[in-house]
PDB file of C-alpha atoms and ligand atoms in Angstrom:
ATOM      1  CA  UNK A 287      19.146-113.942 165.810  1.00  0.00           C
ATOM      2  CA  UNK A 288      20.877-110.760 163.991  1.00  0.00           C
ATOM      3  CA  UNK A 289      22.107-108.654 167.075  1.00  0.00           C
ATOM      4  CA  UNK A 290      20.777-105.063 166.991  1.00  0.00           C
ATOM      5  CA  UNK A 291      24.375-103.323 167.510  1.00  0.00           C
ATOM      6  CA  UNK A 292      25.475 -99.888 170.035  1.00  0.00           C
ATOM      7  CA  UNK A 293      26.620 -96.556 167.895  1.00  0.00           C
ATOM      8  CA  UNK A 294      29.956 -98.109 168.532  1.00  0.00           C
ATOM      9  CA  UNK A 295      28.861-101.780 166.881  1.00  0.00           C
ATOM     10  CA  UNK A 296      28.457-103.709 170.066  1.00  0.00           C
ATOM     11  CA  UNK A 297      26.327-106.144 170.316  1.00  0.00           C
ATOM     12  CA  UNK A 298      23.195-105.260 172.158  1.00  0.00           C
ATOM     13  CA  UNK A 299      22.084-108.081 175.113  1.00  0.00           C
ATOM     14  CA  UNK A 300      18.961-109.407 173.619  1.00  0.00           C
ATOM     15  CA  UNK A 301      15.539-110.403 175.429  1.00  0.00           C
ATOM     16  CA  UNK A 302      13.423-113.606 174.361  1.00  0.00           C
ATOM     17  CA  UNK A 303       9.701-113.827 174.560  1.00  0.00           C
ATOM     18  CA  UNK A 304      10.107-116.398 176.600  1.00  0.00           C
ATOM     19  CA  UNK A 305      11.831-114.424 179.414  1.00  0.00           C
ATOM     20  CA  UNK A 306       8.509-112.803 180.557  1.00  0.00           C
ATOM     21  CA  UNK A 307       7.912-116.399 181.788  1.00  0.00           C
ATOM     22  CA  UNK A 308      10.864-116.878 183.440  1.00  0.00           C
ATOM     23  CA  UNK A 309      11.045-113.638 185.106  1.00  0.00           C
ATOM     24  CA  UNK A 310       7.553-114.341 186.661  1.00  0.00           C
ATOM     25  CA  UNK A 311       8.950-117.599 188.480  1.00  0.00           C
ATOM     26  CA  UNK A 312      10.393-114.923 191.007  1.00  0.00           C
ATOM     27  CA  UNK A 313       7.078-114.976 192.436  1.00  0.00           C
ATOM     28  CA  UNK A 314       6.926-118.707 194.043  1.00  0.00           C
ATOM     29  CA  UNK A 315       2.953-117.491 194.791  1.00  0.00           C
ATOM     30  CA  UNK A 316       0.587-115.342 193.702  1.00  0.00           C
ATOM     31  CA  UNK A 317       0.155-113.010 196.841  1.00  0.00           C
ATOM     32  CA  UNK A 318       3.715-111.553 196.235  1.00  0.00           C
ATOM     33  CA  UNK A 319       2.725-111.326 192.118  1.00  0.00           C
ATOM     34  CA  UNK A 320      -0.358-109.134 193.756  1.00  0.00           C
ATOM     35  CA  UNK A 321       1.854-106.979 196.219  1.00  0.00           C
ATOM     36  CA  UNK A 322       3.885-106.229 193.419  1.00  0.00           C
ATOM     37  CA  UNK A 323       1.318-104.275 192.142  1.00  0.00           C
ATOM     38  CA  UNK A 324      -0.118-103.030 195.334  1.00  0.00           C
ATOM     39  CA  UNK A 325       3.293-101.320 196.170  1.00  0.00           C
ATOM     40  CA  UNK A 326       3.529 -99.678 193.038  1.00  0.00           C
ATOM     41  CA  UNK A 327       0.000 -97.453 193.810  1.00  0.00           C
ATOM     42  CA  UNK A 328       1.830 -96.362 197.071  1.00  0.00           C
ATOM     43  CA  UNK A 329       5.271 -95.399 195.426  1.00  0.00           C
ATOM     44  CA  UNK A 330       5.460 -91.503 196.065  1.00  0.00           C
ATOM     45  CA  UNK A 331       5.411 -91.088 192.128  1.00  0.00           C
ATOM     46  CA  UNK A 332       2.026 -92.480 191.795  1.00  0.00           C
ATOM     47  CA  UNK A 333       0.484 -91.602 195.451  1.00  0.00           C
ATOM     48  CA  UNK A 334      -2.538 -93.466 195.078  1.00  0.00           C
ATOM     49  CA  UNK A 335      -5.354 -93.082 197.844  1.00  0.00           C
ATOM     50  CA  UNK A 336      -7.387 -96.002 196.918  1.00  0.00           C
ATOM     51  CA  UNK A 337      -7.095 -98.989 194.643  1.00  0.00           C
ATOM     52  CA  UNK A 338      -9.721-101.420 193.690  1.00  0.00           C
ATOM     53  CA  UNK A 339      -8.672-104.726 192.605  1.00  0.00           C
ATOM     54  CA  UNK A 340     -11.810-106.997 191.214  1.00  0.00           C
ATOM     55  CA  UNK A 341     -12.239-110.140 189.285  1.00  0.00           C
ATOM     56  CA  UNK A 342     -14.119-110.042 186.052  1.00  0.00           C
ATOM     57  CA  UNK A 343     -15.207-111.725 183.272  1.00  0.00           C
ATOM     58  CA  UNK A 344     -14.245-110.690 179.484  1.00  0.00           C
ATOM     59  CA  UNK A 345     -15.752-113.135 176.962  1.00  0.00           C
ATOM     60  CA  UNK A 346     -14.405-116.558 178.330  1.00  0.00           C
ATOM     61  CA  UNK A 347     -11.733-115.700 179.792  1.00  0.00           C
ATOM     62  CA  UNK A 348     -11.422-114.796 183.590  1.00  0.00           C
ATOM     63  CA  UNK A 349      -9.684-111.535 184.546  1.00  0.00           C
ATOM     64  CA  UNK A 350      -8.235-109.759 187.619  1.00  0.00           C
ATOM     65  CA  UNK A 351      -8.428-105.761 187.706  1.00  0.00           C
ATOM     66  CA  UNK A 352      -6.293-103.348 189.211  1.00  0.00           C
ATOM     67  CA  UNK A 353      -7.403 -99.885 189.528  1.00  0.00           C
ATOM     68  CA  UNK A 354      -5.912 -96.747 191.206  1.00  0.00           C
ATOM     69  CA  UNK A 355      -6.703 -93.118 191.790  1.00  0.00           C
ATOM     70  CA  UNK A 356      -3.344 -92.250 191.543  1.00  0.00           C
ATOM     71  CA  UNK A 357      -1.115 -90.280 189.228  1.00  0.00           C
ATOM     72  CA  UNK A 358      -1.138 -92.229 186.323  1.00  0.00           C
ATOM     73  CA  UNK A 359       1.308 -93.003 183.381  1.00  0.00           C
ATOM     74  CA  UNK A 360       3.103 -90.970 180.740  1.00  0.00           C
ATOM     75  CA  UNK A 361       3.546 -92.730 177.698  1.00  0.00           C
ATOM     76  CA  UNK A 362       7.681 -92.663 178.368  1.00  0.00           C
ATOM     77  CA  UNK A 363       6.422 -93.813 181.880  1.00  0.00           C
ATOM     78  CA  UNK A 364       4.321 -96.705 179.977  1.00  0.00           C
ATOM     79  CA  UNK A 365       6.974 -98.047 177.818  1.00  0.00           C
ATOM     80  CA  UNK A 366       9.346 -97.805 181.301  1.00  0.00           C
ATOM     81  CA  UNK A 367       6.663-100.305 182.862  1.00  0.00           C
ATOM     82  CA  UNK A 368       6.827-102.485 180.139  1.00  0.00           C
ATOM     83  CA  UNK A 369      10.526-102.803 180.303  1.00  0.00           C
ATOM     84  CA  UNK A 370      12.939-104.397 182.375  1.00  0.00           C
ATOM     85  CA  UNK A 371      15.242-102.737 185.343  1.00  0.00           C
ATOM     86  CA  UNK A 372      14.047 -99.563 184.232  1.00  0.00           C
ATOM     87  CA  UNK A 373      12.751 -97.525 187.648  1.00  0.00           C
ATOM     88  CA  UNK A 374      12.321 -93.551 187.723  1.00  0.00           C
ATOM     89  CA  UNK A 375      13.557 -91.843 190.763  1.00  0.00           C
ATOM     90  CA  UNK A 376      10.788 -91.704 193.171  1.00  0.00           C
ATOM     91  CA  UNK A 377      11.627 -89.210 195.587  1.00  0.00           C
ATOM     92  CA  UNK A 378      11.646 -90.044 199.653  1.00  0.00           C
ATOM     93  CA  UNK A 379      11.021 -93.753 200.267  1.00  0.00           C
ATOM     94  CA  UNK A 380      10.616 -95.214 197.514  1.00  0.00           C
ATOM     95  CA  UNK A 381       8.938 -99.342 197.758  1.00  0.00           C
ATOM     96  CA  UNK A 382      10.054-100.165 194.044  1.00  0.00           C
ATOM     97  CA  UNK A 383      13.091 -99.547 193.484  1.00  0.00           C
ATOM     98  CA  UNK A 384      14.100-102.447 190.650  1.00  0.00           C
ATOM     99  CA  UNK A 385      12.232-102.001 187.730  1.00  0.00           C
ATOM    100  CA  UNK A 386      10.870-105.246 187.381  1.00  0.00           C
ATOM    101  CA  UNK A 387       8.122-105.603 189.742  1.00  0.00           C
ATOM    102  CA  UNK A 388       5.098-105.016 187.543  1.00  0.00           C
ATOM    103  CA  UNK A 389       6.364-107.380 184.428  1.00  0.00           C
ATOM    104  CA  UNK A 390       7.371-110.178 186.682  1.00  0.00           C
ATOM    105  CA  UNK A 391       3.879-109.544 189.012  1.00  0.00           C
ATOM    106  CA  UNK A 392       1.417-109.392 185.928  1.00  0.00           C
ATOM    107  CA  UNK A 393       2.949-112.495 184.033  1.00  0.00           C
ATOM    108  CA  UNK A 394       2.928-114.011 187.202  1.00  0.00           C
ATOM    109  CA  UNK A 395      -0.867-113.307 187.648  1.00  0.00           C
ATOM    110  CA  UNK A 396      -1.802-113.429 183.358  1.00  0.00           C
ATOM    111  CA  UNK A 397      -0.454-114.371 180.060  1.00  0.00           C
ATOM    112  CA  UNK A 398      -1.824-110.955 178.829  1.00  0.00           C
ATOM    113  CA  UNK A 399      -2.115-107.549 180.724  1.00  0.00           C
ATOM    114  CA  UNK A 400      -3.245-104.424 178.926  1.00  0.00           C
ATOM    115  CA  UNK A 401      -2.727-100.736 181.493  1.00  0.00           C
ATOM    116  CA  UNK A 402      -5.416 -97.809 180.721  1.00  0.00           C
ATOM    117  CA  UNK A 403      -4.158 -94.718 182.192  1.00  0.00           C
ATOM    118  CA  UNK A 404      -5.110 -91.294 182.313  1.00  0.00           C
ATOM    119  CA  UNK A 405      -2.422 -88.725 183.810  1.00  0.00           C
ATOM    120  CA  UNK A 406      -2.015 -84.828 183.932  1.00  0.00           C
ATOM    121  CA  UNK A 407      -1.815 -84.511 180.182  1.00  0.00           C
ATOM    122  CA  UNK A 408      -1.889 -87.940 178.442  1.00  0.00           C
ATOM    123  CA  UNK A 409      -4.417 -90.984 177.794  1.00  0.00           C
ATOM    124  CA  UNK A 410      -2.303 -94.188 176.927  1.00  0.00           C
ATOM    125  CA  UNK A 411      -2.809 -97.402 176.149  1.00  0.00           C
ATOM    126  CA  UNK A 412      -0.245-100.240 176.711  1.00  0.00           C
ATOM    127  CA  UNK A 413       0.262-104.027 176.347  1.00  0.00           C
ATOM    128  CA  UNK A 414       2.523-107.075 177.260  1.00  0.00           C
ATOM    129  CA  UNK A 415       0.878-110.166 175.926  1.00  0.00           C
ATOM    130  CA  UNK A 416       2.167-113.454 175.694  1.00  0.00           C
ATOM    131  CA  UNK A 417      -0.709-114.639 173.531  1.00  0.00           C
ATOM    132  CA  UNK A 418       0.109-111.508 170.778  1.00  0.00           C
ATOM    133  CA  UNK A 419       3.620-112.335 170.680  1.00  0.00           C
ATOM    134  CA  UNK A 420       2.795-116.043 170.045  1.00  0.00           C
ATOM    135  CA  UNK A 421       0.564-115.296 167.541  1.00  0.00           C
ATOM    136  CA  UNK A 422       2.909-112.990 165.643  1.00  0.00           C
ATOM    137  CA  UNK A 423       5.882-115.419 166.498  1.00  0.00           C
ATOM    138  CA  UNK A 424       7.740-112.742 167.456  1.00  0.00           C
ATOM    139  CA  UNK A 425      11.491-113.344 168.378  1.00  0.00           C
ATOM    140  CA  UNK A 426      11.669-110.075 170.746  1.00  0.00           C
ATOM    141  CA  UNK A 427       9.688-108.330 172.943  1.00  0.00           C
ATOM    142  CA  UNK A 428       7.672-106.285 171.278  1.00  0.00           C
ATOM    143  CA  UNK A 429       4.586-103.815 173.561  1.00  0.00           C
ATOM    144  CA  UNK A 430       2.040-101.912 171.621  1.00  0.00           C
ATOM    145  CA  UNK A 431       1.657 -98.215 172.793  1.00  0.00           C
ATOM    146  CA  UNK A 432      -1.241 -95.552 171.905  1.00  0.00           C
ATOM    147  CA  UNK A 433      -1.208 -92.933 173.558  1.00  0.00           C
ATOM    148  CA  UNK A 434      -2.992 -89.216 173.112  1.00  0.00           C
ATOM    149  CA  UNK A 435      -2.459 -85.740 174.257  1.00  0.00           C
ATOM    150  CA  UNK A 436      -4.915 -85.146 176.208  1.00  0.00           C
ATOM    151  CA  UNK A 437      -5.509 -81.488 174.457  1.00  0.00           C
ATOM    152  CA  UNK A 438      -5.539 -82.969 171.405  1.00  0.00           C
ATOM    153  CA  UNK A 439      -7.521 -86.506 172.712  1.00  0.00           C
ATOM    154  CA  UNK A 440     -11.034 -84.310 170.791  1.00  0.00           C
ATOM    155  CA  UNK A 441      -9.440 -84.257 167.890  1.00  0.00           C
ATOM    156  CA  UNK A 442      -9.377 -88.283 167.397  1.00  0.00           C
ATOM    157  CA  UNK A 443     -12.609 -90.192 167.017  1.00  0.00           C
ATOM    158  CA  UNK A 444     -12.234 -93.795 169.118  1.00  0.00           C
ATOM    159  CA  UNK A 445     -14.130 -96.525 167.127  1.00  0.00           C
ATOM    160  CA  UNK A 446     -15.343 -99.603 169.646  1.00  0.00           C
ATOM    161  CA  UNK A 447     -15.990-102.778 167.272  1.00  0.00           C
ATOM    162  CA  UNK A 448     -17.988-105.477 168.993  1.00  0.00           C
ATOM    163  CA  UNK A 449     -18.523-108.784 166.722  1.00  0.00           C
TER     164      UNK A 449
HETATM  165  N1  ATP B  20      -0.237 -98.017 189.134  1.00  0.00           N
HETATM  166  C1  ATP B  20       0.698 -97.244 188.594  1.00  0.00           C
HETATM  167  N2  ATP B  20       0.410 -95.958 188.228  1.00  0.00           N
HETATM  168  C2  ATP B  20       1.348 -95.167 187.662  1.00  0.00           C
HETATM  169  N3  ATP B  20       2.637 -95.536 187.431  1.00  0.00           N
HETATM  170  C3  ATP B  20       2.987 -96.796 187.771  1.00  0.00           C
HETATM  171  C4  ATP B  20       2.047 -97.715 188.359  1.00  0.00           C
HETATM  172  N4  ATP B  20       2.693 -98.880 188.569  1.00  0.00           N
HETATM  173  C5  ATP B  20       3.951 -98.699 188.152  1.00  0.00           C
HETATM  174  N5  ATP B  20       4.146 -97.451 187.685  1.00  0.00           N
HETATM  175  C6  ATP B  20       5.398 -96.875 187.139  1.00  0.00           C
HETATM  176  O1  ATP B  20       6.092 -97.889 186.450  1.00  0.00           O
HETATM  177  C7  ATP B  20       7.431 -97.984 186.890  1.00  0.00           C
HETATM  178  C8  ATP B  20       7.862 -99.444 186.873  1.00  0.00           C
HETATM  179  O2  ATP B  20       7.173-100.193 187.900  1.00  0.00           O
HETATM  180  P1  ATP B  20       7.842-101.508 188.453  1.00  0.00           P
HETATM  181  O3  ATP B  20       7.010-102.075 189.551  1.00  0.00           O
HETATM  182  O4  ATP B  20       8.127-102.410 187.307  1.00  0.00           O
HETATM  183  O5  ATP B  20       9.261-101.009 189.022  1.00  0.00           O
HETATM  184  P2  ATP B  20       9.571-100.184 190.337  1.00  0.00           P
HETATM  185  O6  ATP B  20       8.352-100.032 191.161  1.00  0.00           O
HETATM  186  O7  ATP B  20      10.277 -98.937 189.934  1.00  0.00           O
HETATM  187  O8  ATP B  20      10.642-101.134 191.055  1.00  0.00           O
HETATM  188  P3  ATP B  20      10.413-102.601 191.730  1.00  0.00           P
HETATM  189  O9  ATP B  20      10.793-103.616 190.692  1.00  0.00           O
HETATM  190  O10 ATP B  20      11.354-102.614 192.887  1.00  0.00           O
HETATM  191  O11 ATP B  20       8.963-102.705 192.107  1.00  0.00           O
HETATM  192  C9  ATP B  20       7.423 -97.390 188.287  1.00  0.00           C
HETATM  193  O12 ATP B  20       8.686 -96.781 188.526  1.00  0.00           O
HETATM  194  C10 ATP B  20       6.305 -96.384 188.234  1.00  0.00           C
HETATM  195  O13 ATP B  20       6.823 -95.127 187.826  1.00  0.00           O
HETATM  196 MG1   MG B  21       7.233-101.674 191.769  1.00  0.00          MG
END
C-alpha cells in the first residue's frame, strides 16, 4: 500500500475496508447497534422530536429505516458521519461524544447504509457500503457524497432509472 504522506512527509495511518467490519464487533448485539443511532436523533445538534424506525423491503433484500425530524446533515457534517473519531461539539450534554457510533452501529445492523438528509440549506446524499467497495476492490475507504444547495437544488434535474 503506497502511504498517502503529511505536508511534512509523514506517513499518514491508513484505514482498510475491512475495518468497517471490525469496528462493528463493538456491538456484541444488535440493540446497542440500534441505540447507537437512536442517541444520535437526541444529541442537542440534531434535536430530533420524533424518529421512525421501520423495516422494509427494497428488491430482495430486507432493510431497516431510520428516520428523524431533526436537524439534518451538512455535507461537511455527512462526510464527518462517515468517518471515524470525528464528533462536532454538541453543546450542553452531549450522548455521542466519540465519533464512531453511527459507522460501527450501521455495519453492525447492514453491509450497506445510504443517509438522505435535508437540513437548513443543503440536500445530501451519502454512502458507506461494503458491497461497493467489494465490487470496486477498493483498498481504502472510499464514501460517495452528492450533495445540493438547496437554492440552487431547481437548477438540477434528478433522473430516477428503474430497470
Ligand atoms: N440523525 C442524524 N441527523 C443529523 N446529524 C447526525 C445524525 N446522526 C449523526 N449525526 C451527526 O454525525 C456525527 C457523527 O455521529 P456518530 O454517532 O458517529 O458520533 P457522535 O455521536 O459524535 O459520537 P459517539 O460515537 O459517541 O456516538 C454526529 O456528531 C452528528 O453531528
Ligand atoms: Mg453518536
Amino acid at each position: 500500500m503506497a502511504a498517502a504522506l503529511t505536508e511534512c512527509g509523514v506517513p499518514l495511518s491508513g484505514l482498510s475496508k475491512h475495518y468497517l467490519n471490525t469496528n462493528s464487533t463493538s456491538h456484541t448485539g444488535p440493540f446497542s447497534a440500534i441505540a447507537e443511532l437512536i442517541d444520535n436523533t437526541y444529541d442537542p445538534d440534531v434535536n430530533a422530536e420524533q424518529i421512525w424506525i421501520d423495516k422494509t423491503q427494497i428488491k430482495d433484500m430486507e432493510c431497516l429505516t431510520f428516520k428523524d425530524n431533526g436537524n439534518g446533515l451538512s455535507r461537511k457534517i455527512m462526510h464527518q458521519i462517515l468517518s471515524f473519531g470525528f464528533s462536532i461539539e454538541k453543546g450542553i450534554q452531549p450522548i455521542g461524544i466519540y465519533g464512531n457510533g453511527f459507522t460501527s452501529g450501521s455495519m453492525r445492523l447492514g453491509k450497506d447504509v445510504i443517509i438522505l438528509s435535508k437540513s437548513k440549506n443543503d440536500l445530501c446524499v451519502g454512502m458507506l457500503s461494503q458491497t461497493y467497495l467489494k465490487k470496486i476492490r477498493a483498498k481504502h475507504i472510499a464514501v460517495p457524497i452528492i450533495s445540493f444547495n438547496k437554492q440552487e437544488a431547481d437548477k438540477y434535474i434528478l433522473l430516477e432509472l428503474f430497470k
